[in-house]
Short mmCIF file of C-alpha atoms in Angstrom, two decimals:
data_model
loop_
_atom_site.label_atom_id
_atom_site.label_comp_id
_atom_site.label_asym_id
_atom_site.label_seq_id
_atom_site.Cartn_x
_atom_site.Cartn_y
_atom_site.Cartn_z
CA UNK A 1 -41.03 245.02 -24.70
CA UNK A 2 -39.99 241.83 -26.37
CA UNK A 3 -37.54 239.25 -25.06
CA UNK A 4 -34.19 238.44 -27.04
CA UNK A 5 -35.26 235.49 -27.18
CA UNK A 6 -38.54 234.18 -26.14
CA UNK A 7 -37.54 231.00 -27.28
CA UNK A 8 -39.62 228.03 -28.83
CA UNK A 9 -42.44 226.18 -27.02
CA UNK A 10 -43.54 222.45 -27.80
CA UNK A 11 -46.75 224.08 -29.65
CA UNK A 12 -44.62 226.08 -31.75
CA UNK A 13 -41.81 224.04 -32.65
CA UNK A 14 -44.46 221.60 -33.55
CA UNK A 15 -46.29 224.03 -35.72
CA UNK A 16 -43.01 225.32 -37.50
CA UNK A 17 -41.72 221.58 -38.58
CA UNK A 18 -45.32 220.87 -39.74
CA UNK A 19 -45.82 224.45 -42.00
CA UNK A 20 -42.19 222.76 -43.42
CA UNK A 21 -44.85 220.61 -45.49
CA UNK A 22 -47.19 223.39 -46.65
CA UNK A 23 -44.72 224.04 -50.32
CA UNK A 24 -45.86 220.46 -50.79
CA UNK A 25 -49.79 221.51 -51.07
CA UNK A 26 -49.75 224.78 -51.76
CA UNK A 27 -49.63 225.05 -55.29
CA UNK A 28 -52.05 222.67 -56.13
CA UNK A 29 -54.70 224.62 -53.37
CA UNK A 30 -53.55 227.98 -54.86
CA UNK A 31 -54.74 226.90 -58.24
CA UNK A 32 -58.12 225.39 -57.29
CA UNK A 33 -59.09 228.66 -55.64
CA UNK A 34 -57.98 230.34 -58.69
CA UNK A 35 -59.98 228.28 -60.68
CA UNK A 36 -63.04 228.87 -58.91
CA UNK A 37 -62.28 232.24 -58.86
CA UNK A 38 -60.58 233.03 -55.12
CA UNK A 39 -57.79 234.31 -56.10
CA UNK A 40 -56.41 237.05 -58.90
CA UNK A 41 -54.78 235.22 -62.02
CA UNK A 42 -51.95 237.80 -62.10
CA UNK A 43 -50.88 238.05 -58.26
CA UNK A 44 -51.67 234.36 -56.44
CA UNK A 45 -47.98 233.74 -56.94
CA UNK A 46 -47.50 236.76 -54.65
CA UNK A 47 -48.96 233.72 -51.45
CA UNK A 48 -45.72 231.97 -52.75
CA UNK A 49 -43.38 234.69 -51.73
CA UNK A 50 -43.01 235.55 -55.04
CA UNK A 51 -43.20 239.69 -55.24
CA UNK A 52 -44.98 241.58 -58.30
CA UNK A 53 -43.70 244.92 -57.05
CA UNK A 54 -40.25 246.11 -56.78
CA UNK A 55 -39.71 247.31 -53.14
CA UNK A 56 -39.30 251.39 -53.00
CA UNK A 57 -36.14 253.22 -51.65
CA UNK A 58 -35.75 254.09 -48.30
CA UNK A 59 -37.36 252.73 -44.97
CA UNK A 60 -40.38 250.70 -45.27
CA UNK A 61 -43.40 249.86 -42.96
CA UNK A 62 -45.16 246.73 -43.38
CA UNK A 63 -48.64 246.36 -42.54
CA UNK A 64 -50.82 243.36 -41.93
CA UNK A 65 -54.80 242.63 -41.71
CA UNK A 66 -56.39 239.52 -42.46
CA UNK A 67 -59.72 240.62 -44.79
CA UNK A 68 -61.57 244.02 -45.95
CA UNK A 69 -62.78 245.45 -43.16
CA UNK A 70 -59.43 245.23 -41.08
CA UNK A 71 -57.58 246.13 -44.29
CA UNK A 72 -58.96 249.40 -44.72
CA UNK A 73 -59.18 249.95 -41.32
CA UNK A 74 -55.23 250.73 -41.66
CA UNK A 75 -55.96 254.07 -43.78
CA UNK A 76 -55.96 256.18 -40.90
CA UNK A 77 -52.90 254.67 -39.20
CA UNK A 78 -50.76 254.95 -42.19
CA UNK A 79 -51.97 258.55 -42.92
CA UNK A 80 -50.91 259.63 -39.57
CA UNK A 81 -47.53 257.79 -40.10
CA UNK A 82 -47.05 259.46 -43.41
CA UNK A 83 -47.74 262.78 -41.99
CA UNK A 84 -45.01 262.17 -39.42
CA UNK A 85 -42.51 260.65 -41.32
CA UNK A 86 -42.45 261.90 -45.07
CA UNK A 87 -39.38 259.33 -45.66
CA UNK A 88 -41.42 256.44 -45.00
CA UNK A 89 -43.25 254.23 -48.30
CA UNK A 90 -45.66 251.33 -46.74
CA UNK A 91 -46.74 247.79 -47.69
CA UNK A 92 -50.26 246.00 -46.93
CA UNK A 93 -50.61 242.54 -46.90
CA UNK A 94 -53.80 240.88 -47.11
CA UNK A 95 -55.25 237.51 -47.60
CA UNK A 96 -58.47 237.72 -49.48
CA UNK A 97 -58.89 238.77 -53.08
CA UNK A 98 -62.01 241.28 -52.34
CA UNK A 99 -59.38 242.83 -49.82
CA UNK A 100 -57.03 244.07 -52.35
CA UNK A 101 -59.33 244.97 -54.93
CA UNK A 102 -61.11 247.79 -52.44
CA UNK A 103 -57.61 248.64 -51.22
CA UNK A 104 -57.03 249.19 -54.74
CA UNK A 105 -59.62 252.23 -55.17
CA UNK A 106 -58.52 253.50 -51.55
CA UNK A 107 -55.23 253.02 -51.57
CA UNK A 108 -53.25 255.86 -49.61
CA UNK A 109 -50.31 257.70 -50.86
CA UNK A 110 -46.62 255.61 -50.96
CA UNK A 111 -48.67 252.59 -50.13
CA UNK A 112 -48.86 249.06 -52.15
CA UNK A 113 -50.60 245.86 -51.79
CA UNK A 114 -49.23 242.17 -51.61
CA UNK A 115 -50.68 239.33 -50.60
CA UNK A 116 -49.46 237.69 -47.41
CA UNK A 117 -47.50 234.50 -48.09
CA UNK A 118 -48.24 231.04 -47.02
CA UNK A 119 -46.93 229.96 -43.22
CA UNK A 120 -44.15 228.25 -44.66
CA UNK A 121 -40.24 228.93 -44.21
CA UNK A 122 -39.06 229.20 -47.86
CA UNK A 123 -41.81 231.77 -48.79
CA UNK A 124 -41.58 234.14 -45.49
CA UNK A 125 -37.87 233.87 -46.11
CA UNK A 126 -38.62 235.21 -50.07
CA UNK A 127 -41.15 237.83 -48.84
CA UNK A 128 -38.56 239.10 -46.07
CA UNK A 129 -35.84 239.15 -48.22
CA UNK A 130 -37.25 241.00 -50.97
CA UNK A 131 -38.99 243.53 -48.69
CA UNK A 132 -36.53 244.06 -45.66
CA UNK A 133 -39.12 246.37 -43.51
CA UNK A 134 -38.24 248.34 -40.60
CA UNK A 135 -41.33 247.86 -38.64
CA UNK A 136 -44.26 244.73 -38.85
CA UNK A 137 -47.71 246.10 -37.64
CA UNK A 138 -50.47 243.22 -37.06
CA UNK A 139 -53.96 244.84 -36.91
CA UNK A 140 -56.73 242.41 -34.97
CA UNK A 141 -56.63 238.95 -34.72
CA UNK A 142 -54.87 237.27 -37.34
CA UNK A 143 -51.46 235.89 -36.51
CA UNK A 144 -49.62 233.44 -38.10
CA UNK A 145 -46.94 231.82 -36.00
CA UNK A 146 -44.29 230.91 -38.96
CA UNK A 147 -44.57 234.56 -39.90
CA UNK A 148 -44.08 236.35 -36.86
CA UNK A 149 -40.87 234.08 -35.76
CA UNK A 150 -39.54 234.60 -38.79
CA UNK A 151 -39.68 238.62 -38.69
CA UNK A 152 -38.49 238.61 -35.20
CA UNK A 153 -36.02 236.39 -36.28
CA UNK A 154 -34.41 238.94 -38.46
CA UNK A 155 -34.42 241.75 -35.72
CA UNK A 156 -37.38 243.40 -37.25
CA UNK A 157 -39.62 245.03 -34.71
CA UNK A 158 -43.16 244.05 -34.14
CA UNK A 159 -46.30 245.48 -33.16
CA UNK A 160 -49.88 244.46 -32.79
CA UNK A 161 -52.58 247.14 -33.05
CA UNK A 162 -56.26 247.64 -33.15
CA UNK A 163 -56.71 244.04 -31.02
CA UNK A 164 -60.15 242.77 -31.13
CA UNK A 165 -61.04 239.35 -29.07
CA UNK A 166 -64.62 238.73 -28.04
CA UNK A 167 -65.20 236.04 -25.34
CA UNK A 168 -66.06 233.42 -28.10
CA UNK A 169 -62.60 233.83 -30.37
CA UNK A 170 -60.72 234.09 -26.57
CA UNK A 171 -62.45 230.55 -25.71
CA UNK A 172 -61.23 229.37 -29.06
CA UNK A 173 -57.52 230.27 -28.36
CA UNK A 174 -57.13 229.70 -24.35
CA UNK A 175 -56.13 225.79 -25.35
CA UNK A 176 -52.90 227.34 -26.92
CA UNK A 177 -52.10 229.74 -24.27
CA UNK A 178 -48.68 228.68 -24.19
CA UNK A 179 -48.11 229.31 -28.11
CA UNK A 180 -49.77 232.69 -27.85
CA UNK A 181 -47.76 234.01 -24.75
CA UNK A 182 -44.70 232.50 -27.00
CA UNK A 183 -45.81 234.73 -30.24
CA UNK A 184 -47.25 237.88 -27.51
CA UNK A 185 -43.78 237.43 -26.17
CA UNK A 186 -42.13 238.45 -29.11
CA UNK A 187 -44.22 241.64 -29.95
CA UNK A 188 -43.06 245.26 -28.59
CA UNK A 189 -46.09 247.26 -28.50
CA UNK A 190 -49.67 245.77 -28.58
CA UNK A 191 -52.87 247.90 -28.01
CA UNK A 192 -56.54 246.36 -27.85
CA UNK A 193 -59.74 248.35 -29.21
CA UNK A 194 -61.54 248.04 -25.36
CA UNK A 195 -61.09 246.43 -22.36
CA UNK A 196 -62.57 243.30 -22.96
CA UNK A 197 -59.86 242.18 -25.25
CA UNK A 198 -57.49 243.34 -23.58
CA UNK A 199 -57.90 241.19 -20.76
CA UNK A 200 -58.60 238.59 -22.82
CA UNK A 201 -54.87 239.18 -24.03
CA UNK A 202 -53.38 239.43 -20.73
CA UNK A 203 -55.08 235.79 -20.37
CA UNK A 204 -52.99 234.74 -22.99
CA UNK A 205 -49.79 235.91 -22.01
CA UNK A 206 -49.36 239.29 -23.40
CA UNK A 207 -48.07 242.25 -21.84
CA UNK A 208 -48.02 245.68 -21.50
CA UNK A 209 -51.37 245.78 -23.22
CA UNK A 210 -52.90 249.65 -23.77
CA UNK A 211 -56.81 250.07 -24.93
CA UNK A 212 -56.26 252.88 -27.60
CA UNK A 213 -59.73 252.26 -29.23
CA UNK A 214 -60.86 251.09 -32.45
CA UNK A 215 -58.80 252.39 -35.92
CA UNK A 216 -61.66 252.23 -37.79
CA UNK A 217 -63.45 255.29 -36.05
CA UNK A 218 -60.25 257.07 -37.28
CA UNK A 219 -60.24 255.68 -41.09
CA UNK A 220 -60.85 258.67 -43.93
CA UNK A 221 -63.97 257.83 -45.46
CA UNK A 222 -64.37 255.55 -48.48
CA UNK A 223 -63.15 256.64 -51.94
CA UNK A 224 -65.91 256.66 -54.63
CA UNK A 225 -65.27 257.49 -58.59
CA UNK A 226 -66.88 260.96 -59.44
CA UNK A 227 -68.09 259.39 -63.07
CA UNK A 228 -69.53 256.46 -61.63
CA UNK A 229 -71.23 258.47 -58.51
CA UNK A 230 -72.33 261.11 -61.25
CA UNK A 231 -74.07 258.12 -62.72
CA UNK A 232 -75.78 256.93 -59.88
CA UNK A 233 -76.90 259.63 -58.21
CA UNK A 234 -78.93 260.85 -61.91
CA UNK A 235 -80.38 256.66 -61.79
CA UNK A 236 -81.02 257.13 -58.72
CA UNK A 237 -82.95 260.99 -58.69
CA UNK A 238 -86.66 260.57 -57.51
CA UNK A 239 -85.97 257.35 -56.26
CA UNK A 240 -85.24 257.57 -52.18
CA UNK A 241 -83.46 254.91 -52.01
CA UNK A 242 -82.88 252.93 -48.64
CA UNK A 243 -79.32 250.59 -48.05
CA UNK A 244 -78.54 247.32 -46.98
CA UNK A 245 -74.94 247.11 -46.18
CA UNK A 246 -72.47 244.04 -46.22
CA UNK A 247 -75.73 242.10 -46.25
CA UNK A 248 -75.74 238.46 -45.42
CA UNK A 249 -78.50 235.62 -46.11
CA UNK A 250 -80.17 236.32 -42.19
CA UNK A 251 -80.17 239.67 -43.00
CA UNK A 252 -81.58 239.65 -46.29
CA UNK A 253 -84.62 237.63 -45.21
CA UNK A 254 -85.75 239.53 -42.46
CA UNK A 255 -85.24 243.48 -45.04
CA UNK A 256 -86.93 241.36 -47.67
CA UNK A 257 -89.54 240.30 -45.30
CA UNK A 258 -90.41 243.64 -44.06
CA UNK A 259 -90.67 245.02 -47.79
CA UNK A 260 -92.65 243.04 -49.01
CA UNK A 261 -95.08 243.39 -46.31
CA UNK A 262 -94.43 247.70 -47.05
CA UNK A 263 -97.14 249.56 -48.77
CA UNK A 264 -95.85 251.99 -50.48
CA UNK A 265 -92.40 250.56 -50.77
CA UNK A 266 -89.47 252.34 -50.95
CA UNK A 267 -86.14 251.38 -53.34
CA UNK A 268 -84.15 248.44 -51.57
CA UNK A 269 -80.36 248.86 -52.69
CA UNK A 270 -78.90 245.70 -51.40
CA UNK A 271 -74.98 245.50 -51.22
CA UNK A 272 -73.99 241.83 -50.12
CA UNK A 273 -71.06 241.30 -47.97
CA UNK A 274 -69.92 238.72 -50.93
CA UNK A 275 -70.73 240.21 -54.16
CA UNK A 276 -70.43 236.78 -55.95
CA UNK A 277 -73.93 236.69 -54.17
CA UNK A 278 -76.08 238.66 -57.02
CA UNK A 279 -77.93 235.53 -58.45
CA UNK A 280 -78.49 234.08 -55.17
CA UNK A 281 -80.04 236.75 -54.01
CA UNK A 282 -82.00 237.44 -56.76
CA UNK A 283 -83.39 234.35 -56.48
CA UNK A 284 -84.53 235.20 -52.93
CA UNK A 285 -86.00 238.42 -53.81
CA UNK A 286 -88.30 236.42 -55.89
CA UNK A 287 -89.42 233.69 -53.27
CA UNK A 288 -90.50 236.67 -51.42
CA UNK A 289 -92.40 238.33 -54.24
CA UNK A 290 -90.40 241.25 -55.26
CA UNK A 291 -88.33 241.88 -58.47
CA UNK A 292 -84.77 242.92 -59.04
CA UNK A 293 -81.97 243.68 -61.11
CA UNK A 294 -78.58 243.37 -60.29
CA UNK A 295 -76.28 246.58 -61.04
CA UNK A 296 -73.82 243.87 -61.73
CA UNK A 297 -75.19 242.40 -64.95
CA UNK A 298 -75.65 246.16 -66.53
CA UNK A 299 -79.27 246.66 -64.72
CA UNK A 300 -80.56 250.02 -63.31
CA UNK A 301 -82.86 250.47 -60.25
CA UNK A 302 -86.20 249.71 -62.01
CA UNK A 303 -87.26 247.35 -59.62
CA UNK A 304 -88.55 246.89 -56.19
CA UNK A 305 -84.33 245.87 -55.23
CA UNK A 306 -81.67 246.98 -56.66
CA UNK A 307 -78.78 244.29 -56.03
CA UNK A 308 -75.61 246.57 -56.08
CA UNK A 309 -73.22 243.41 -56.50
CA UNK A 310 -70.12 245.16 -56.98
CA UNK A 311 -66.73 245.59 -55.57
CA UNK A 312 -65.33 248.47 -54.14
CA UNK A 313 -68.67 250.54 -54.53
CA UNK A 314 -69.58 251.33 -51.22
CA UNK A 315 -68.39 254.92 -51.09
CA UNK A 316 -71.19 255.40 -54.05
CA UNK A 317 -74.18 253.67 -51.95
CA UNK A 318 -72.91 255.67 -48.66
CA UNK A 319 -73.14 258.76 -50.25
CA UNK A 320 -76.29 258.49 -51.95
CA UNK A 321 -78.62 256.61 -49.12
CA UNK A 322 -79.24 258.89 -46.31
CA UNK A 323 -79.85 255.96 -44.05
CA UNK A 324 -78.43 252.54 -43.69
CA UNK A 325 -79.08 249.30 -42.42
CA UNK A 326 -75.63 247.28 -41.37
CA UNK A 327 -75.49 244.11 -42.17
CA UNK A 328 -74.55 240.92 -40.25
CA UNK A 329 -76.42 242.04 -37.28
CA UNK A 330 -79.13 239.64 -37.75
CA UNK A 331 -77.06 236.41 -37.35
CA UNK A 332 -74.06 234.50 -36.71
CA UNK A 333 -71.58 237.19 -38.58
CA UNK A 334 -72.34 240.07 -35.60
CA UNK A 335 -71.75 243.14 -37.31
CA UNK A 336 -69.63 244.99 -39.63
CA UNK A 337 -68.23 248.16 -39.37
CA UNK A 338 -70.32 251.37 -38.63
CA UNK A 339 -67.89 253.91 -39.25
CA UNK A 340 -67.70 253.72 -43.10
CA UNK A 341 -71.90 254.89 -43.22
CA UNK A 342 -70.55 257.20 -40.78
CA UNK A 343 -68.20 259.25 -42.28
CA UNK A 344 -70.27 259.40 -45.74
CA UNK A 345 -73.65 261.07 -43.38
CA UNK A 346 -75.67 257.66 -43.82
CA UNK A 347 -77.63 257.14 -40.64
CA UNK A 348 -76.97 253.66 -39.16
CA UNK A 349 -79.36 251.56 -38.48
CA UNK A 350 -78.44 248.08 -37.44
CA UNK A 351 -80.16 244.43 -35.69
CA UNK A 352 -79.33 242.79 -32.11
CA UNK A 353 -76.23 241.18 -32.96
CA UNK A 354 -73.30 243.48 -32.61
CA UNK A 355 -71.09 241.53 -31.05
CA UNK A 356 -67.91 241.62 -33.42
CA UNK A 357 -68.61 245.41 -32.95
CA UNK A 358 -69.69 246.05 -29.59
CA UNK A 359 -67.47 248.87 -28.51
CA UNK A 360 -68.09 250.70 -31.67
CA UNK A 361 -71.60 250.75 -31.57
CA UNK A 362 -71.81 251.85 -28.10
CA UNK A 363 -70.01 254.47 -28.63
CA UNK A 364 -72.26 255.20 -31.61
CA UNK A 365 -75.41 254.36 -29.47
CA UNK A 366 -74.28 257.05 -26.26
CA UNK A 367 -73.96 260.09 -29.10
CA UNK A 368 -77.52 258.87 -29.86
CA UNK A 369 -75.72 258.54 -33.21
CA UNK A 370 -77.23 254.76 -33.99
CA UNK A 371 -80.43 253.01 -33.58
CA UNK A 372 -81.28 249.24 -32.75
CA UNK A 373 -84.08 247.91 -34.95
CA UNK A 374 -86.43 244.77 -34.97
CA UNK A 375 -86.74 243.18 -37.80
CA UNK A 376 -90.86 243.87 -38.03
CA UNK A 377 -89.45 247.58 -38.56
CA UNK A 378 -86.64 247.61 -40.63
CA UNK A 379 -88.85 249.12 -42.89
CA UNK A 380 -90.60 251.97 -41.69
CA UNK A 381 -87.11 252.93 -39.80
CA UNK A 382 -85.07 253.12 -43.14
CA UNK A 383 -87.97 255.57 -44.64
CA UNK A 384 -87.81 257.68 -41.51
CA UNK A 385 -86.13 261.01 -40.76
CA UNK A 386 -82.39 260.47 -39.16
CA UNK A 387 -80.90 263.22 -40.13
CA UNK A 388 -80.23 264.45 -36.68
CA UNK A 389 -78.50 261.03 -35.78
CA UNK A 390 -76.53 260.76 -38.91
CA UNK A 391 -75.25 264.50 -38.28
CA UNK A 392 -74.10 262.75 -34.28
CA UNK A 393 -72.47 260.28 -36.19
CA UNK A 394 -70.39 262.36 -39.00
CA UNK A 395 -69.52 264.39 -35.89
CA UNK A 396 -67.99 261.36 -33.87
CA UNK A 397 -66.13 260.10 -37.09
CA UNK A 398 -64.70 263.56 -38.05
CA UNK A 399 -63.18 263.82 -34.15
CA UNK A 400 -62.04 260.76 -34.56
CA UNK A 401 -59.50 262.05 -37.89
CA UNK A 402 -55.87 262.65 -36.00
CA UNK A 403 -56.58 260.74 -32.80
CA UNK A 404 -53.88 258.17 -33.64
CA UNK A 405 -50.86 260.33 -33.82
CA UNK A 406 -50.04 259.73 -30.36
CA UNK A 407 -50.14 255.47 -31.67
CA UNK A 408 -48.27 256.72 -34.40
CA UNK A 409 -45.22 258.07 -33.02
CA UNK A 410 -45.11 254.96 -30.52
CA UNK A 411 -44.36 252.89 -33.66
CA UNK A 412 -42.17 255.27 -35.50
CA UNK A 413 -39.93 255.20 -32.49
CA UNK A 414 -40.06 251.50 -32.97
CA UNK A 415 -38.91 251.44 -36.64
CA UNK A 416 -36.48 254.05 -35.52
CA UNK A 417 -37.88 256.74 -37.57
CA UNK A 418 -39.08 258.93 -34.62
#
């Protein structure tokens, strides 16, 4: 439970007078990232506090996850809050742009999308006012000291859910232990995704911490546009095309590697991580030997990779490549998130680095519903059969739809709606 008052620690109160200053700066940042093309033209005021929705009748539950991943991680949770309290509309807040345009084509019913404001006073004080939610629901890691004072502040109950702290990101926050016990303090209800992070929160100072697993496993499966998906899938006919998912540049060289070394090659859809990363990677694609076209600039598959270097597409590469190769697990990223191939039938493959995703994929890994690969084989293990392993892993994700009503009605009794 929280305190009344948990009261204000020298790390704190020093961060508070200093995010004071951050109206001074914040404009002029705002508009270089919208200039280089960070940020939507229509909505960056929304980081200033400044709404572009009108808030909905009745009670409200605010949401919060830092980027895509944890955004639409929150799909499931806010379906089985809907389903128990028909009253209830819901905000998201997010922080990056590619965040609220996939929300956009997934967005669940009596749910809307703002951007989280800047750390500073005036604008939390905007956002709160406007909003007035009866619940604030942090998902992962991401924090922000100004905000959650300033909720508490105001007698708004908090929760933290779907924790996720490696060793590494706990080494990087164990010098502020006393500002995270102060925040922790505040907080009413906090579950971790395993064990690990939850003693790595109980290091910090929070407590009461539950391991209620990881919200993604629980998340309905990505949206995809029957026209578009039509499309594809009639390109795509003959083709047998092979994925790599949220791809990043380590990634990328060792799948590019192993094609071009591939007699007869298959079709290499690549989706990058970043989809501002189409030319780029085209350009790799031909230091290695191989052609592409990029579905971006109007191309169709009719070379050896197809760049698919689009937003909010996934559902429509899921669906239509019966196996997978997750990105991020061949370097410094360590993973993304299994579960979305999962609930579509793609079988996952995925590299050594998991790390970001450890639980998750040994989960995956004891259904013998994943498989590690080496990056001589990427190859030849995209091409083969996996239909038995994806099968294991629609299974796991499908028992995983309606596990979180017991979370659910935890915070609903929070927001006083239970």
């Amino acid at each position: 439970m929280t305190t009344s008052d948990p009261g204000k620690g020298l790390a704190l109160q020093g961060y508070l007078a200093l995010s004071r200053g951050i109206p001074l700066l914040a404009p002029t940042l705002l508009n270089r990232r919208l200039a280089r093309g960070k940020e939507l033209p229509d909505r960056w005021r929304e980081k200033l506090g400044e709404p572009t929705l009108s808030r909905p009748d009745g009670p409200l539950i605010w949401l919060h996850a830092v980027g895509l991943g944890e955004t639409l991680a929150l799909r499931g949770l806010i379906a089985a809050l809907a389903e128990q309290a028909p009253a209830a509309q819901f905000l998201v807040t997010s922080t990056t742009r590619g965040s609220a345009e996939v929300l956009a084509q997934n967005l669940p019913p009596r749910t809307r999308h703002q951007f989280l404001p800047l750390d500073a006073p005036a604008y939390l004080n905007r956002f709160l006012d406007h909003w007035r939610p009866s619940l604030s629901i942090w998902a992962e890691q991401d924090l922000w000291p100004g905000a959650v004072t300033a909720t508490a502040a105001r007698g708004i109950p908090l929760a933290l859910v779907n924790a996720r702290m490696n060793a590494e990101a706990y080494a990087r926050r164990a010098r502020w232990k006393g500002l995270y016990a102060n925040l922790f303090a505040r907080f009413a209800l906090i579950t971790a995704q395993d064990e690990t992070t939850a003693r790595h929160l109980q290091a910090l100072g929070a407590k009461g911490v539950s391991v209620t697993g990881s919200l993604k496993a629980a998340a309905p499966p990505l949206t995809a546009d029957p026209a578009r998906l039509d499309e594809a899938r009639e390109v795509l006919t003959g083709l047998h095309p092979v994925l790599l998912a949220s791809s990043h540049p380590e990634d990328e060289f060792v799948t590019l590697s192993a094609l071009r070394a591939s007699h007869p090659r298959p079709l290499l859809l690549i989706a990058p991580r970043d989809p501002h990363r189409g030319a780029e990677i085209a350009a790799r694609v031909a230091e290695h030997g191989l052609t592409a076209t990029r579905r971006s600039a109007g191309q169709g598959p009719t070379a050896d990779v197809w760049i698919v270097d689009t937003f909010g597409e996934m559902g429509l590469w899921y669906r239509l490549c019966l196996t997978c190769l997750i990105g991020g697990t061949f370097g410094p990223t360590e993973g993304h998130n299994p579960w979305e191939p999962a609930a579509l039938g793609s079988a996952i493959l995925h590299g050594p680095r998991t790390a970001n995703f450890a639980a998750d994929f040994a989960a995956l890994h004891q259904a013998g519903a994943a498989q590690l690969v080496q990056p001589e084989a990427v190859i030849a293990a995209l091409t083969g059969d996996h239909s038995a392993m994806a099968a294991r892993a629609k299974a796991l994700s499908d028992a995983a739809q309606g596990a979180l009503d017991p979370l659910a009605t935890g915070l609903l009794k929070l927001a006083g709606l239970k």
